[in-house]
mmCIF file of C-alpha atoms in Angstrom:
data_model
loop_
_atom_site.group_PDB
_atom_site.id
_atom_site.type_symbol
_atom_site.label_atom_id
_atom_site.label_comp_id
_atom_site.label_asym_id
_atom_site.label_seq_id
_atom_site.Cartn_x
_atom_site.Cartn_y
_atom_site.Cartn_z
ATOM 1 C CA MET A 1 5.993 -44.032 3.837
ATOM 2 C CA ILE A 2 3.504 -41.464 5.159
ATOM 3 C CA ALA A 3 -0.144 -42.256 4.411
ATOM 4 C CA PRO A 4 -1.871 -39.692 2.057
ATOM 5 C CA THR A 5 -4.107 -38.378 4.797
ATOM 6 C CA ALA A 6 -1.198 -37.994 7.227
ATOM 7 C CA ALA A 7 0.846 -36.278 4.547
ATOM 8 C CA ALA A 8 -2.008 -33.818 3.819
ATOM 9 C CA ALA A 9 -2.353 -33.037 7.556
ATOM 10 C CA LEU A 10 1.419 -32.447 7.802
ATOM 11 C CA ALA A 11 1.360 -30.155 4.792
ATOM 12 C CA ALA A 12 -1.533 -28.169 6.257
ATOM 13 C CA ALA A 13 0.257 -27.758 9.553
ATOM 14 C CA LEU A 14 3.373 -26.464 7.795
ATOM 15 C CA LEU A 15 1.341 -23.900 5.948
ATOM 16 C CA VAL A 16 -0.394 -22.718 9.139
ATOM 17 C CA VAL A 17 2.746 -22.580 11.303
ATOM 18 C CA PRO A 18 5.627 -20.788 9.537
ATOM 19 C CA GLY A 19 8.161 -21.833 12.174
ATOM 20 C CA ALA A 20 7.486 -25.516 11.487
ATOM 21 C CA ASP A 21 10.383 -25.843 9.042
ATOM 22 C CA ASP A 22 14.125 -25.397 9.552
ATOM 23 C CA ARG A 23 14.052 -21.621 9.510
ATOM 24 C CA PRO A 24 16.150 -20.080 12.347
ATOM 25 C CA ILE A 25 14.055 -18.532 15.096
ATOM 26 C CA ASN A 26 12.880 -14.982 14.624
ATOM 27 C CA THR A 27 13.388 -15.212 10.877
ATOM 28 C CA PRO A 28 10.094 -14.249 9.206
ATOM 29 C CA PRO A 29 8.637 -16.171 6.285
ATOM 30 C CA GLU A 30 8.270 -14.380 2.944
ATOM 31 C CA GLY A 31 5.859 -11.470 3.095
ATOM 32 C CA PHE A 32 6.091 -11.072 6.875
ATOM 33 C CA THR A 33 8.119 -8.671 9.087
ATOM 34 C CA ALA A 34 9.650 -9.683 12.386
ATOM 35 C CA LEU A 35 8.239 -7.602 15.232
ATOM 36 C CA PHE A 36 10.846 -9.153 17.507
ATOM 37 C CA ASN A 37 14.296 -9.475 16.010
ATOM 38 C CA GLY A 38 15.743 -11.802 18.647
ATOM 39 C CA SER A 39 18.300 -9.222 19.845
ATOM 40 C CA ASP A 40 16.579 -6.218 21.379
ATOM 41 C CA LEU A 41 13.285 -4.355 21.722
ATOM 42 C CA SER A 42 13.321 -2.623 18.400
ATOM 43 C CA ASN A 43 9.730 -2.135 17.115
ATOM 44 C CA TRP A 44 8.419 -1.876 20.734
ATOM 45 C CA LYS A 45 7.955 1.017 23.065
ATOM 46 C CA THR A 46 10.662 1.118 25.672
ATOM 47 C CA ASP A 47 9.452 4.042 27.761
ATOM 48 C CA GLY A 48 8.712 3.496 31.433
ATOM 49 C CA ASP A 49 10.211 0.247 32.782
ATOM 50 C CA ALA A 50 9.694 -2.010 29.747
ATOM 51 C CA ALA A 51 13.476 -2.499 29.072
ATOM 52 C CA GLU A 52 14.006 -3.536 32.718
ATOM 53 C CA HIS A 53 11.437 -6.286 32.755
ATOM 54 C CA TRP A 54 11.306 -7.446 29.144
ATOM 55 C CA THR A 55 14.736 -8.834 28.202
ATOM 56 C CA VAL A 56 16.240 -10.964 25.453
ATOM 57 C CA GLN A 57 18.185 -14.113 26.179
ATOM 58 C CA ASP A 58 19.324 -16.489 23.425
ATOM 59 C CA GLY A 59 16.810 -15.119 20.967
ATOM 60 C CA ILE A 60 13.907 -15.443 23.366
ATOM 61 C CA LEU A 61 11.868 -12.473 24.711
ATOM 62 C CA HIS A 62 11.503 -13.000 28.470
ATOM 63 C CA TYR A 63 9.173 -11.144 30.801
ATOM 64 C CA ASP A 64 9.811 -11.393 34.587
ATOM 65 C CA GLY A 65 6.273 -10.800 35.717
ATOM 66 C CA LYS A 66 6.815 -7.205 36.858
ATOM 67 C CA GLY A 67 6.155 -3.752 35.302
ATOM 68 C CA GLU A 68 4.023 -2.975 32.325
ATOM 69 C CA SER A 69 2.885 -4.913 29.258
ATOM 70 C CA LEU A 70 4.883 -4.570 26.054
ATOM 71 C CA VAL A 71 3.357 -2.461 23.299
ATOM 72 C CA THR A 72 4.407 -2.087 19.610
ATOM 73 C CA ALA A 73 5.768 1.295 18.540
ATOM 74 C CA LYS A 74 3.517 1.209 15.482
ATOM 75 C CA ASP A 75 -0.239 0.941 15.058
ATOM 76 C CA TYR A 76 -1.747 -1.675 12.799
ATOM 77 C CA GLY A 77 -5.064 -2.126 10.973
ATOM 78 C CA ASP A 78 -5.827 -5.341 9.185
ATOM 79 C CA PHE A 79 -3.060 -7.987 9.555
ATOM 80 C CA GLU A 80 -1.857 -11.519 9.906
ATOM 81 C CA LEU A 81 0.181 -12.170 13.058
ATOM 82 C CA PHE A 82 2.201 -15.205 14.168
ATOM 83 C CA VAL A 83 3.309 -15.429 17.840
ATOM 84 C CA ASP A 84 5.091 -18.228 19.645
ATOM 85 C CA TRP A 85 4.465 -18.160 23.409
ATOM 86 C CA LYS A 86 5.257 -20.268 26.458
ATOM 87 C CA ILE A 87 3.834 -19.987 30.002
ATOM 88 C CA GLY A 88 4.263 -21.599 33.368
ATOM 89 C CA PRO A 89 1.684 -22.987 35.823
ATOM 90 C CA GLU A 90 -1.245 -20.711 36.590
ATOM 91 C CA ALA A 91 -0.054 -18.095 34.157
ATOM 92 C CA ASP A 92 -2.468 -15.577 32.557
ATOM 93 C CA SER A 93 -1.644 -13.484 29.541
ATOM 94 C CA GLY A 94 -3.043 -12.361 26.240
ATOM 95 C CA ILE A 95 -2.472 -10.558 22.904
ATOM 96 C CA TYR A 96 -4.197 -7.161 22.539
ATOM 97 C CA LEU A 97 -5.234 -6.373 18.943
ATOM 98 C CA ARG A 98 -5.399 -2.723 17.976
ATOM 99 C CA GLY A 99 -4.937 -1.934 21.657
ATOM 100 C CA LYS A 100 -8.018 -3.913 22.631
ATOM 101 C CA PRO A 101 -8.207 -7.120 24.692
ATOM 102 C CA GLN A 102 -7.673 -9.864 23.866
ATOM 103 C CA VAL A 103 -6.689 -13.177 22.421
ATOM 104 C CA GLN A 104 -6.411 -15.151 25.672
ATOM 105 C CA ILE A 105 -3.327 -17.065 26.930
ATOM 106 C CA TRP A 106 -3.651 -18.967 30.198
ATOM 107 C CA ASP A 107 -3.328 -22.145 32.171
ATOM 108 C CA ARG A 108 -6.973 -23.176 31.980
ATOM 109 C CA PRO A 109 -6.966 -26.675 30.372
ATOM 110 C CA GLU A 110 -10.734 -27.007 30.755
ATOM 111 C CA ILE A 111 -11.223 -23.979 28.440
ATOM 112 C CA GLY A 112 -8.018 -23.522 26.502
ATOM 113 C CA SER A 113 -6.228 -20.515 25.059
ATOM 114 C CA GLY A 114 -7.000 -18.403 21.992
ATOM 115 C CA GLY A 115 -10.506 -17.194 22.811
ATOM 116 C CA LEU A 116 -11.593 -13.528 22.695
ATOM 117 C CA PHE A 117 -11.882 -13.316 26.478
ATOM 118 C CA ASN A 118 -13.485 -9.877 26.809
ATOM 119 C CA ASN A 119 -16.388 -10.520 24.426
ATOM 120 C CA LYS A 120 -19.826 -10.225 26.027
ATOM 121 C CA LYS A 121 -22.237 -10.741 23.151
ATOM 122 C CA GLY A 122 -20.254 -12.917 20.797
ATOM 123 C CA PRO A 123 -18.240 -16.069 21.519
ATOM 124 C CA SER A 124 -15.465 -15.650 24.043
ATOM 125 C CA ASN A 125 -14.212 -19.197 24.525
ATOM 126 C CA PRO A 126 -12.211 -21.115 21.931
ATOM 127 C CA LEU A 127 -13.843 -23.742 19.756
ATOM 128 C CA THR A 128 -11.500 -26.416 21.077
ATOM 129 C CA VAL A 129 -8.619 -26.866 23.489
ATOM 130 C CA ALA A 130 -5.447 -26.834 21.419
ATOM 131 C CA ASP A 131 -2.840 -25.818 24.028
ATOM 132 C CA ASN A 132 0.391 -27.764 24.327
ATOM 133 C CA PRO A 133 1.378 -28.855 27.832
ATOM 134 C CA ILE A 134 2.478 -26.065 30.228
ATOM 135 C CA GLY A 135 6.162 -25.310 29.688
ATOM 136 C CA GLU A 136 6.093 -26.093 25.963
ATOM 137 C CA TRP A 137 5.934 -23.663 23.052
ATOM 138 C CA ASN A 138 2.594 -22.774 21.439
ATOM 139 C CA THR A 139 1.949 -20.898 18.192
ATOM 140 C CA PHE A 140 -0.818 -18.450 17.418
ATOM 141 C CA HIS A 141 -1.810 -17.485 13.880
ATOM 142 C CA ILE A 142 -4.104 -14.547 14.201
ATOM 143 C CA ILE A 143 -5.955 -12.868 11.271
ATOM 144 C CA MET A 144 -7.692 -9.604 11.812
ATOM 145 C CA LYS A 145 -9.836 -8.033 9.100
ATOM 146 C CA GLY A 146 -12.126 -5.150 10.070
ATOM 147 C CA GLU A 147 -13.650 -6.032 13.382
ATOM 148 C CA LYS A 148 -13.379 -9.787 12.915
ATOM 149 C CA VAL A 149 -10.680 -12.113 14.197
ATOM 150 C CA THR A 150 -9.734 -15.695 13.361
ATOM 151 C CA VAL A 151 -7.248 -17.554 15.505
ATOM 152 C CA PHE A 152 -5.385 -20.752 14.912
ATOM 153 C CA LEU A 153 -3.546 -22.341 17.922
ATOM 154 C CA ASN A 154 -0.956 -24.936 17.077
ATOM 155 C CA GLY A 155 -2.630 -25.442 13.690
ATOM 156 C CA GLN A 156 -6.156 -25.850 15.008
ATOM 157 C CA LYS A 157 -8.853 -23.187 14.405
ATOM 158 C CA VAL A 158 -10.037 -21.934 17.837
ATOM 159 C CA VAL A 159 -11.784 -18.701 16.749
ATOM 160 C CA ASP A 160 -13.645 -18.465 13.438
ATOM 161 C CA ASP A 161 -14.273 -14.918 12.136
ATOM 162 C CA VAL A 162 -15.596 -13.534 15.394
ATOM 163 C CA VAL A 163 -16.085 -9.755 16.064
ATOM 164 C CA LEU A 164 -13.664 -8.447 18.699
ATOM 165 C CA GLU A 165 -15.882 -6.314 20.914
ATOM 166 C CA ASN A 166 -14.895 -2.833 21.996
ATOM 167 C CA TRP A 167 -13.966 -3.263 25.707
ATOM 168 C CA PRO A 168 -14.442 -1.596 28.165
ATOM 169 C CA ASP A 169 -17.544 0.429 27.127
ATOM 170 C CA TYR A 170 -18.545 -1.878 24.263
ATOM 171 C CA GLU A 171 -19.914 1.084 22.335
ATOM 172 C CA GLY A 172 -19.341 1.065 18.597
ATOM 173 C CA PRO A 173 -16.657 -0.838 16.677
ATOM 174 C CA ILE A 174 -13.119 -1.221 17.800
ATOM 175 C CA PRO A 175 -10.592 1.339 16.446
ATOM 176 C CA ALA A 176 -9.566 1.017 12.782
ATOM 177 C CA THR A 177 -5.905 0.908 13.883
ATOM 178 C CA GLY A 178 -3.989 0.434 17.078
ATOM 179 C CA PRO A 179 -0.975 -1.254 18.673
ATOM 180 C CA ILE A 180 -0.361 -4.885 19.368
ATOM 181 C CA GLU A 181 0.303 -5.571 23.044
ATOM 182 C CA LEU A 182 1.816 -8.511 24.902
ATOM 183 C CA GLN A 183 -0.302 -8.440 28.073
ATOM 184 C CA HIS A 184 0.287 -10.027 31.468
ATOM 185 C CA HIS A 185 -1.102 -10.598 34.908
ATOM 186 C CA GLY A 186 2.118 -10.687 36.859
ATOM 187 C CA ASN A 187 3.412 -14.041 35.542
ATOM 188 C CA PRO A 188 6.758 -14.735 33.834
ATOM 189 C CA LEU A 189 6.226 -15.251 30.113
ATOM 190 C CA GLU A 190 8.308 -16.075 27.009
ATOM 191 C CA PHE A 191 7.780 -15.150 23.372
ATOM 192 C CA ARG A 192 9.588 -15.665 20.017
ATOM 193 C CA ASN A 193 8.871 -15.762 16.286
ATOM 194 C CA ILE A 194 6.580 -12.690 16.308
ATOM 195 C CA TYR A 195 5.817 -11.970 12.637
ATOM 196 C CA ILE A 196 3.265 -9.606 11.086
ATOM 197 C CA LYS A 197 1.989 -8.953 7.609
ATOM 198 C CA GLU A 198 -0.188 -5.884 7.012
ATOM 199 C CA LEU A 199 -3.250 -6.514 4.822
ATOM 200 C CA ASN A 200 -4.487 -3.886 2.453
#
């Protein structure tokens, strides 16, 4: 029998991470839309060389470390976003929100992933290191309302309602809408279970 405190923690984790149940991969929970359908690059811009370097294998979105980042075909304002990601040693990546960098993904165990790397005035590092070991899947739950961002990584809050600053000039607020971008620095990456819910 699971102790009450352990049961509560498990229930909380299942609420935070929608892929934690028996749902098939790339199947969104109720109220969410799959940005990645597990079959092709629908919902993403495929101009340039995107289709050459971002490929789908067994329901997983693979990036080979070459070419451009992958950008959604649609712009978004306020939203909730779930993203599963996996990286190799020394990898460096991130999730651009409204076209602005970035929720950080990298192999930096002394800092951890999930921070708003490009912030200058506000917090840029995560509150805690919540990364799984390199080579294992991780899950972001990102909530963006107005200029502020909250990030959960693997069920732990790593960013708490922090303003995403307007890189590169830092003048004024970030745009009201913009694309979501899977960013890279020349390292192979993998993604799955990319779900979004627009917030009115």
